[in-house]
PDB file of C-alpha atoms in Angstrom:
ATOM      1  CA  UNK A  13      18.927   3.530  -1.456  1.00  0.00           C
ATOM      2  CA  UNK A  14      16.804   3.881  -4.695  1.00  0.00           C
ATOM      3  CA  UNK A  15      13.659   5.785  -4.123  1.00  0.00           C
ATOM      4  CA  UNK A  16      10.384   6.145  -6.049  1.00  0.00           C
ATOM      5  CA  UNK A  17      10.053   9.875  -6.777  1.00  0.00           C
ATOM      6  CA  UNK A  18       6.457  11.509  -6.728  1.00  0.00           C
ATOM      7  CA  UNK A  19       5.541  15.089  -7.872  1.00  0.00           C
ATOM      8  CA  UNK A  20       4.058  17.377  -6.867  1.00  0.00           C
ATOM      9  CA  UNK A  21       3.661  16.593  -3.052  1.00  0.00           C
ATOM     10  CA  UNK A  22       0.496  18.366  -2.941  1.00  0.00           C
ATOM     11  CA  UNK A  23      -1.874  19.628  -5.753  1.00  0.00           C
ATOM     12  CA  UNK A  24      -5.089  21.523  -5.283  1.00  0.00           C
ATOM     13  CA  UNK A  25      -7.537  21.671  -8.228  1.00  0.00           C
ATOM     14  CA  UNK A  26     -11.182  22.686  -8.951  1.00  0.00           C
ATOM     15  CA  UNK A  27     -13.763  20.162  -9.592  1.00  0.00           C
ATOM     16  CA  UNK A  28     -13.924  19.288 -13.295  1.00  0.00           C
ATOM     17  CA  UNK A  29     -10.564  19.950 -13.955  1.00  0.00           C
ATOM     18  CA  UNK A  30      -7.810  17.560 -15.246  1.00  0.00           C
ATOM     19  CA  UNK A  31      -4.835  16.465 -13.217  1.00  0.00           C
ATOM     20  CA  UNK A  32      -1.764  14.487 -13.836  1.00  0.00           C
ATOM     21  CA  UNK A  33       0.381  12.886 -11.019  1.00  0.00           C
ATOM     22  CA  UNK A  34       3.874  11.959 -11.874  1.00  0.00           C
ATOM     23  CA  UNK A  35       6.057   9.216 -10.789  1.00  0.00           C
ATOM     24  CA  UNK A  36       9.465   8.025 -11.414  1.00  0.00           C
ATOM     25  CA  UNK A  37       9.759   4.448 -10.440  1.00  0.00           C
ATOM     26  CA  UNK A  38      13.149   3.102  -9.514  1.00  0.00           C
ATOM     27  CA  UNK A  39      15.144   2.488 -12.853  1.00  0.00           C
ATOM     28  CA  UNK A  40      15.238  -1.228 -13.044  1.00  0.00           C
ATOM     29  CA  UNK A  41      11.702  -1.993 -11.881  1.00  0.00           C
ATOM     30  CA  UNK A  42       9.309  -3.484 -14.292  1.00  0.00           C
ATOM     31  CA  UNK A  43       5.947  -3.453 -12.421  1.00  0.00           C
ATOM     32  CA  UNK A  44       4.245  -0.104 -11.695  1.00  0.00           C
ATOM     33  CA  UNK A  45       1.203   0.586  -9.417  1.00  0.00           C
ATOM     34  CA  UNK A  46      -0.888   3.413  -8.401  1.00  0.00           C
ATOM     35  CA  UNK A  47      -2.706   3.176  -4.969  1.00  0.00           C
ATOM     36  CA  UNK A  48      -4.824   5.863  -3.346  1.00  0.00           C
ATOM     37  CA  UNK A  49      -5.690   6.361   0.365  1.00  0.00           C
ATOM     38  CA  UNK A  50      -8.748   8.707   1.381  1.00  0.00           C
ATOM     39  CA  UNK A  51      -7.935  10.344   4.518  1.00  0.00           C
ATOM     40  CA  UNK A  52      -8.411   8.108   7.443  1.00  0.00           C
ATOM     41  CA  UNK A  53      -9.012   5.081   5.243  1.00  0.00           C
ATOM     42  CA  UNK A  54      -7.099   2.013   3.869  1.00  0.00           C
ATOM     43  CA  UNK A  55      -4.746   2.063   0.908  1.00  0.00           C
ATOM     44  CA  UNK A  56      -6.651   1.032  -2.102  1.00  0.00           C
ATOM     45  CA  UNK A  57      -5.365  -0.609  -5.227  1.00  0.00           C
ATOM     46  CA  UNK A  58      -6.318   1.410  -8.523  1.00  0.00           C
ATOM     47  CA  UNK A  59      -4.099  -0.151 -11.371  1.00  0.00           C
ATOM     48  CA  UNK A  60      -1.080  -2.161 -12.268  1.00  0.00           C
ATOM     49  CA  UNK A  61       1.075  -1.516 -15.346  1.00  0.00           C
ATOM     50  CA  UNK A  62       3.493  -4.018 -16.993  1.00  0.00           C
ATOM     51  CA  UNK A  63       5.272  -4.077 -20.428  1.00  0.00           C
ATOM     52  CA  UNK A  64       3.794  -0.789 -21.294  1.00  0.00           C
ATOM     53  CA  UNK A  65       0.159  -1.537 -20.758  1.00  0.00           C
ATOM     54  CA  UNK A  66      -2.241  -1.895 -18.108  1.00  0.00           C
ATOM     55  CA  UNK A  67      -2.260  -5.452 -16.411  1.00  0.00           C
ATOM     56  CA  UNK A  68      -4.985  -5.207 -13.731  1.00  0.00           C
ATOM     57  CA  UNK A  69      -7.243  -2.416 -12.534  1.00  0.00           C
ATOM     58  CA  UNK A  70      -9.795  -2.164  -9.797  1.00  0.00           C
ATOM     59  CA  UNK A  71     -13.228  -0.838  -9.829  1.00  0.00           C
ATOM     60  CA  UNK A  72     -12.247   2.257  -8.621  1.00  0.00           C
ATOM     61  CA  UNK A  73     -10.223   3.046 -11.911  1.00  0.00           C
ATOM     62  CA  UNK A  74     -13.100   3.998 -14.072  1.00  0.00           C
ATOM     63  CA  UNK A  75     -13.096   6.007 -17.489  1.00  0.00           C
ATOM     64  CA  UNK A  76     -11.791   9.150 -15.910  1.00  0.00           C
ATOM     65  CA  UNK A  77      -8.547   7.545 -15.046  1.00  0.00           C
ATOM     66  CA  UNK A  78      -5.706   6.793 -17.297  1.00  0.00           C
ATOM     67  CA  UNK A  79      -2.073   6.028 -16.862  1.00  0.00           C
ATOM     68  CA  UNK A  80       0.915   6.184 -19.359  1.00  0.00           C
ATOM     69  CA  UNK A  81       4.684   5.865 -19.357  1.00  0.00           C
ATOM     70  CA  UNK A  82       5.381   8.461 -21.820  1.00  0.00           C
ATOM     71  CA  UNK A  83       9.268   8.346 -22.031  1.00  0.00           C
ATOM     72  CA  UNK A  84      10.560   5.091 -20.390  1.00  0.00           C
ATOM     73  CA  UNK A  85      11.155   6.818 -16.832  1.00  0.00           C
ATOM     74  CA  UNK A  86       7.969   8.544 -15.888  1.00  0.00           C
ATOM     75  CA  UNK A  87       4.794   6.904 -15.011  1.00  0.00           C
ATOM     76  CA  UNK A  88       1.753   9.103 -14.844  1.00  0.00           C
ATOM     77  CA  UNK A  89      -1.791   8.930 -13.492  1.00  0.00           C
ATOM     78  CA  UNK A  90      -4.380  11.208 -15.309  1.00  0.00           C
ATOM     79  CA  UNK A  91      -7.688  12.016 -13.713  1.00  0.00           C
ATOM     80  CA  UNK A  92      -9.810  13.744 -16.574  1.00  0.00           C
ATOM     81  CA  UNK A  93     -12.597  15.465 -14.733  1.00  0.00           C
ATOM     82  CA  UNK A  94     -11.812  15.510 -11.033  1.00  0.00           C
ATOM     83  CA  UNK A  95     -14.751  15.233  -8.351  1.00  0.00           C
ATOM     84  CA  UNK A  96     -14.815  15.995  -4.789  1.00  0.00           C
ATOM     85  CA  UNK A  97     -14.362  12.442  -3.722  1.00  0.00           C
ATOM     86  CA  UNK A  98     -10.972  11.884  -5.827  1.00  0.00           C
ATOM     87  CA  UNK A  99      -9.733  13.979  -2.942  1.00  0.00           C
ATOM     88  CA  UNK A 100      -6.985  11.343  -1.471  1.00  0.00           C
ATOM     89  CA  UNK A 101      -3.198  10.654  -1.107  1.00  0.00           C
ATOM     90  CA  UNK A 102      -2.153   9.027  -4.515  1.00  0.00           C
ATOM     91  CA  UNK A 103       0.793   6.622  -3.912  1.00  0.00           C
ATOM     92  CA  UNK A 104       2.949   5.310  -6.701  1.00  0.00           C
ATOM     93  CA  UNK A 105       4.777   1.869  -6.293  1.00  0.00           C
ATOM     94  CA  UNK A 106       7.172  -0.240  -8.292  1.00  0.00           C
ATOM     95  CA  UNK A 107       8.919  -3.789  -7.896  1.00  0.00           C
ATOM     96  CA  UNK A 108      11.665  -5.221  -9.859  1.00  0.00           C
ATOM     97  CA  UNK A 109      10.010  -8.371 -11.457  1.00  0.00           C
ATOM     98  CA  UNK A 110       7.581 -11.176 -10.848  1.00  0.00           C
ATOM     99  CA  UNK A 111       9.759 -13.016  -8.934  1.00  0.00           C
ATOM    100  CA  UNK A 112      10.435 -10.419  -6.295  1.00  0.00           C
ATOM    101  CA  UNK A 113       7.884  -9.667  -3.672  1.00  0.00           C
ATOM    102  CA  UNK A 114       7.319  -6.383  -2.046  1.00  0.00           C
ATOM    103  CA  UNK A 115       7.063  -2.739  -3.255  1.00  0.00           C
ATOM    104  CA  UNK A 116       8.913   0.361  -2.952  1.00  0.00           C
ATOM    105  CA  UNK A 117       6.281   3.093  -2.300  1.00  0.00           C
ATOM    106  CA  UNK A 118       6.624   6.586  -3.464  1.00  0.00           C
ATOM    107  CA  UNK A 119       6.036   9.644  -0.613  1.00  0.00           C
ATOM    108  CA  UNK A 120       2.797  10.268  -2.263  1.00  0.00           C
ATOM    109  CA  UNK A 121       0.711  13.206  -3.946  1.00  0.00           C
ATOM    110  CA  UNK A 122      -2.080  14.736  -1.807  1.00  0.00           C
ATOM    111  CA  UNK A 123      -4.845  15.601  -4.168  1.00  0.00           C
ATOM    112  CA  UNK A 124      -7.353  18.425  -2.866  1.00  0.00           C
ATOM    113  CA  UNK A 125     -10.340  18.798  -5.256  1.00  0.00           C
ATOM    114  CA  UNK A 126     -12.516  22.076  -4.344  1.00  0.00           C
TER     115      UNK A 126
ATOM    116  CA  UNK B  21     -11.101 -11.218  -5.596  1.00  0.00           C
ATOM    117  CA  UNK B  22      -9.012 -10.957  -2.360  1.00  0.00           C
ATOM    118  CA  UNK B  23     -10.514  -9.486   0.774  1.00  0.00           C
ATOM    119  CA  UNK B  24      -8.357  -8.936   3.711  1.00  0.00           C
ATOM    120  CA  UNK B  25     -10.060  -8.097   7.340  1.00  0.00           C
ATOM    121  CA  UNK B  26      -8.110  -6.652  10.029  1.00  0.00           C
ATOM    122  CA  UNK B  27      -8.785  -6.256  13.863  1.00  0.00           C
ATOM    123  CA  UNK B  28      -8.785  -4.449  16.008  1.00  0.00           C
ATOM    124  CA  UNK B  29      -9.065  -0.878  14.441  1.00  0.00           C
ATOM    125  CA  UNK B  30      -7.676   0.515  17.509  1.00  0.00           C
ATOM    126  CA  UNK B  31      -5.363  -0.743  20.248  1.00  0.00           C
ATOM    127  CA  UNK B  32      -3.969   1.104  23.186  1.00  0.00           C
ATOM    128  CA  UNK B  33      -1.392  -0.380  25.236  1.00  0.00           C
ATOM    129  CA  UNK B  34       1.291   0.713  28.009  1.00  0.00           C
ATOM    130  CA  UNK B  35       4.702   1.058  27.354  1.00  0.00           C
ATOM    131  CA  UNK B  36       6.500  -2.223  27.657  1.00  0.00           C
ATOM    132  CA  UNK B  37       3.319  -4.418  26.898  1.00  0.00           C
ATOM    133  CA  UNK B  38       2.980  -6.441  23.794  1.00  0.00           C
ATOM    134  CA  UNK B  39       0.638  -5.614  20.908  1.00  0.00           C
ATOM    135  CA  UNK B  40      -0.990  -8.112  18.563  1.00  0.00           C
ATOM    136  CA  UNK B  41      -2.886  -7.223  15.547  1.00  0.00           C
ATOM    137  CA  UNK B  42      -4.666 -10.076  13.472  1.00  0.00           C
ATOM    138  CA  UNK B  43      -5.725 -10.116   9.885  1.00  0.00           C
ATOM    139  CA  UNK B  44      -7.494 -12.711   7.803  1.00  0.00           C
ATOM    140  CA  UNK B  45      -7.628 -12.965   4.020  1.00  0.00           C
ATOM    141  CA  UNK B  46     -10.015 -14.785   1.533  1.00  0.00           C
ATOM    142  CA  UNK B  47      -8.075 -15.950  -1.542  1.00  0.00           C
ATOM    143  CA  UNK B  48      -6.105 -19.180  -0.912  1.00  0.00           C
ATOM    144  CA  UNK B  49      -3.850 -18.152  -4.013  1.00  0.00           C
ATOM    145  CA  UNK B  50      -2.281 -15.421  -2.040  1.00  0.00           C
ATOM    146  CA  UNK B  51       1.296 -15.922  -1.133  1.00  0.00           C
ATOM    147  CA  UNK B  52       2.799 -12.684   0.281  1.00  0.00           C
ATOM    148  CA  UNK B  53       1.669 -10.954   3.346  1.00  0.00           C
ATOM    149  CA  UNK B  54       3.565  -7.818   4.224  1.00  0.00           C
ATOM    150  CA  UNK B  55       2.910  -5.392   7.177  1.00  0.00           C
ATOM    151  CA  UNK B  56       3.232  -1.494   6.865  1.00  0.00           C
ATOM    152  CA  UNK B  57       3.657   1.059   9.286  1.00  0.00           C
ATOM    153  CA  UNK B  58       2.229   4.462   8.444  1.00  0.00           C
ATOM    154  CA  UNK B  59       2.725   7.507  10.289  1.00  0.00           C
ATOM    155  CA  UNK B  60       0.378  10.495   9.613  1.00  0.00           C
ATOM    156  CA  UNK B  61       1.004  11.994   6.189  1.00  0.00           C
ATOM    157  CA  UNK B  62       3.585   9.759   5.213  1.00  0.00           C
ATOM    158  CA  UNK B  63       3.998   6.662   3.043  1.00  0.00           C
ATOM    159  CA  UNK B  64       3.308   2.963   4.274  1.00  0.00           C
ATOM    160  CA  UNK B  65       6.729   1.783   5.478  1.00  0.00           C
ATOM    161  CA  UNK B  66       7.285  -1.872   5.155  1.00  0.00           C
ATOM    162  CA  UNK B  67       8.345  -3.391   8.832  1.00  0.00           C
ATOM    163  CA  UNK B  68       8.042  -7.214   8.128  1.00  0.00           C
ATOM    164  CA  UNK B  69       6.771  -9.617   5.602  1.00  0.00           C
ATOM    165  CA  UNK B  70       6.150 -13.364   5.281  1.00  0.00           C
ATOM    166  CA  UNK B  71       5.944 -15.722   2.403  1.00  0.00           C
ATOM    167  CA  UNK B  72       3.341 -18.635   2.194  1.00  0.00           C
ATOM    168  CA  UNK B  73       6.085 -21.204   2.867  1.00  0.00           C
ATOM    169  CA  UNK B  74       6.993 -20.079   6.254  1.00  0.00           C
ATOM    170  CA  UNK B  75       5.110 -20.103   9.371  1.00  0.00           C
ATOM    171  CA  UNK B  76       6.597 -17.559  11.275  1.00  0.00           C
ATOM    172  CA  UNK B  77       9.439 -14.776  10.979  1.00  0.00           C
ATOM    173  CA  UNK B  78      10.897 -12.572  13.647  1.00  0.00           C
ATOM    174  CA  UNK B  79      12.886  -9.389  13.460  1.00  0.00           C
ATOM    175  CA  UNK B  80      13.645  -8.023  16.885  1.00  0.00           C
ATOM    176  CA  UNK B  81      10.515  -6.774  18.627  1.00  0.00           C
ATOM    177  CA  UNK B  82       8.529  -7.674  15.641  1.00  0.00           C
ATOM    178  CA  UNK B  83       7.360 -11.100  14.614  1.00  0.00           C
ATOM    179  CA  UNK B  84       4.702 -12.373  12.326  1.00  0.00           C
ATOM    180  CA  UNK B  85       2.960 -15.780  12.061  1.00  0.00           C
ATOM    181  CA  UNK B  86       1.057 -17.292   9.234  1.00  0.00           C
ATOM    182  CA  UNK B  87      -1.598 -19.831   9.243  1.00  0.00           C
ATOM    183  CA  UNK B  88      -2.286 -20.746   5.674  1.00  0.00           C
ATOM    184  CA  UNK B  89      -4.995 -23.365   6.530  1.00  0.00           C
ATOM    185  CA  UNK B  90      -6.905 -20.946   8.478  1.00  0.00           C
ATOM    186  CA  UNK B  91      -6.022 -18.066   6.069  1.00  0.00           C
ATOM    187  CA  UNK B  92      -4.927 -15.623   8.962  1.00  0.00           C
ATOM    188  CA  UNK B  93      -1.770 -14.078   9.943  1.00  0.00           C
ATOM    189  CA  UNK B  94      -0.796 -11.879  12.835  1.00  0.00           C
ATOM    190  CA  UNK B  95       1.792  -9.178  13.737  1.00  0.00           C
ATOM    191  CA  UNK B  96       3.387  -9.278  17.454  1.00  0.00           C
ATOM    192  CA  UNK B  97       5.211  -6.237  18.823  1.00  0.00           C
ATOM    193  CA  UNK B  98       6.882  -6.811  22.064  1.00  0.00           C
ATOM    194  CA  UNK B  99       8.245  -4.313  24.570  1.00  0.00           C
ATOM    195  CA  UNK B 100       6.415  -1.771  22.850  1.00  0.00           C
ATOM    196  CA  UNK B 101       7.534   1.841  22.805  1.00  0.00           C
ATOM    197  CA  UNK B 102       5.917   5.293  22.370  1.00  0.00           C
ATOM    198  CA  UNK B 103       7.600   5.585  18.723  1.00  0.00           C
ATOM    199  CA  UNK B 104       5.716   2.396  17.786  1.00  0.00           C
ATOM    200  CA  UNK B 105       2.373   4.640  17.830  1.00  0.00           C
ATOM    201  CA  UNK B 106       1.117   4.665  14.261  1.00  0.00           C
ATOM    202  CA  UNK B 107      -1.277   3.043  11.863  1.00  0.00           C
ATOM    203  CA  UNK B 108      -0.399  -0.529  11.149  1.00  0.00           C
ATOM    204  CA  UNK B 109      -1.758  -2.069   7.844  1.00  0.00           C
ATOM    205  CA  UNK B 110      -1.581  -5.830   6.788  1.00  0.00           C
ATOM    206  CA  UNK B 111      -1.716  -6.792   3.307  1.00  0.00           C
ATOM    207  CA  UNK B 112      -1.894  -9.674   0.976  1.00  0.00           C
ATOM    208  CA  UNK B 113      -0.487 -10.070  -2.514  1.00  0.00           C
ATOM    209  CA  UNK B 114      -1.121 -12.712  -4.845  1.00  0.00           C
ATOM    210  CA  UNK B 115      -2.053 -13.009  -8.426  1.00  0.00           C
ATOM    211  CA  UNK B 116      -0.065 -12.576 -11.743  1.00  0.00           C
ATOM    212  CA  UNK B 117       0.423  -8.859 -11.110  1.00  0.00           C
ATOM    213  CA  UNK B 118       1.050  -8.906  -7.642  1.00  0.00           C
ATOM    214  CA  UNK B 119      -1.474  -6.344  -6.421  1.00  0.00           C
ATOM    215  CA  UNK B 120      -1.607  -5.729  -2.740  1.00  0.00           C
ATOM    216  CA  UNK B 121      -5.065  -5.793  -0.994  1.00  0.00           C
ATOM    217  CA  UNK B 122      -4.953  -3.862   2.421  1.00  0.00           C
ATOM    218  CA  UNK B 123      -6.677  -4.308   5.548  1.00  0.00           C
ATOM    219  CA  UNK B 124      -8.501  -1.250   7.160  1.00  0.00           C
ATOM    220  CA  UNK B 125      -5.553  -0.502   9.404  1.00  0.00           C
ATOM    221  CA  UNK B 126      -5.073  -0.544  13.321  1.00  0.00           C
ATOM    222  CA  UNK B 127      -4.099   2.640  15.217  1.00  0.00           C
ATOM    223  CA  UNK B 128      -1.809   1.687  17.813  1.00  0.00           C
ATOM    224  CA  UNK B 129      -1.124   4.158  20.609  1.00  0.00           C
ATOM    225  CA  UNK B 130       1.422   3.237  23.073  1.00  0.00           C
ATOM    226  CA  UNK B 131       1.122   5.121  26.340  1.00  0.00           C
ATOM    227  CA  UNK B 132       4.462   6.135  28.257  1.00  0.00           C
TER     228      UNK B 132
END
């Protein structure tokens, strides 16, 4: 069964540093998403991406966040200057097209900011 | 925007009993309602879902009901087993981009 792949599985970074989280969505999927989950809390929507641009973003997705699909296969989330409160599990997800409900989630990247 | 409320936050049952988790949503445009099971440190795993044109759906020991008028939907697990112990999240999906809005989760503990 096709999978959404995320790397790295765990990243530790110092406060103020930039991090890039990487995702490889399923190849024929068209909609891509980033979600985050702070430990012990609910999964929160960050951003959706379609047709090479951001289609919707939440209040969490402020100017320190950006997304990119640099080469037609990878989908990245960049945090420019990490804060302690950015520590969370970040999940990438994708789905085939607008008519298809439901997602495939990646296995997540645990980001720890120290 | 959409808001999803989930109750209870914790639920403890004896093995073999039933478990019911309830969610309400605010946006009448939401049209897809998945339920996810999440084990510690793992990704959310879809266990069952329901679309807005259906009132009930069942898959073996798991069922979901949807009341669009009241804007609430529920997960029912019968004959619970210890391996059902996990955090369960409901979600609502709608809008042109299909973003999922999650509830806060229910930690289900099934005691042998």
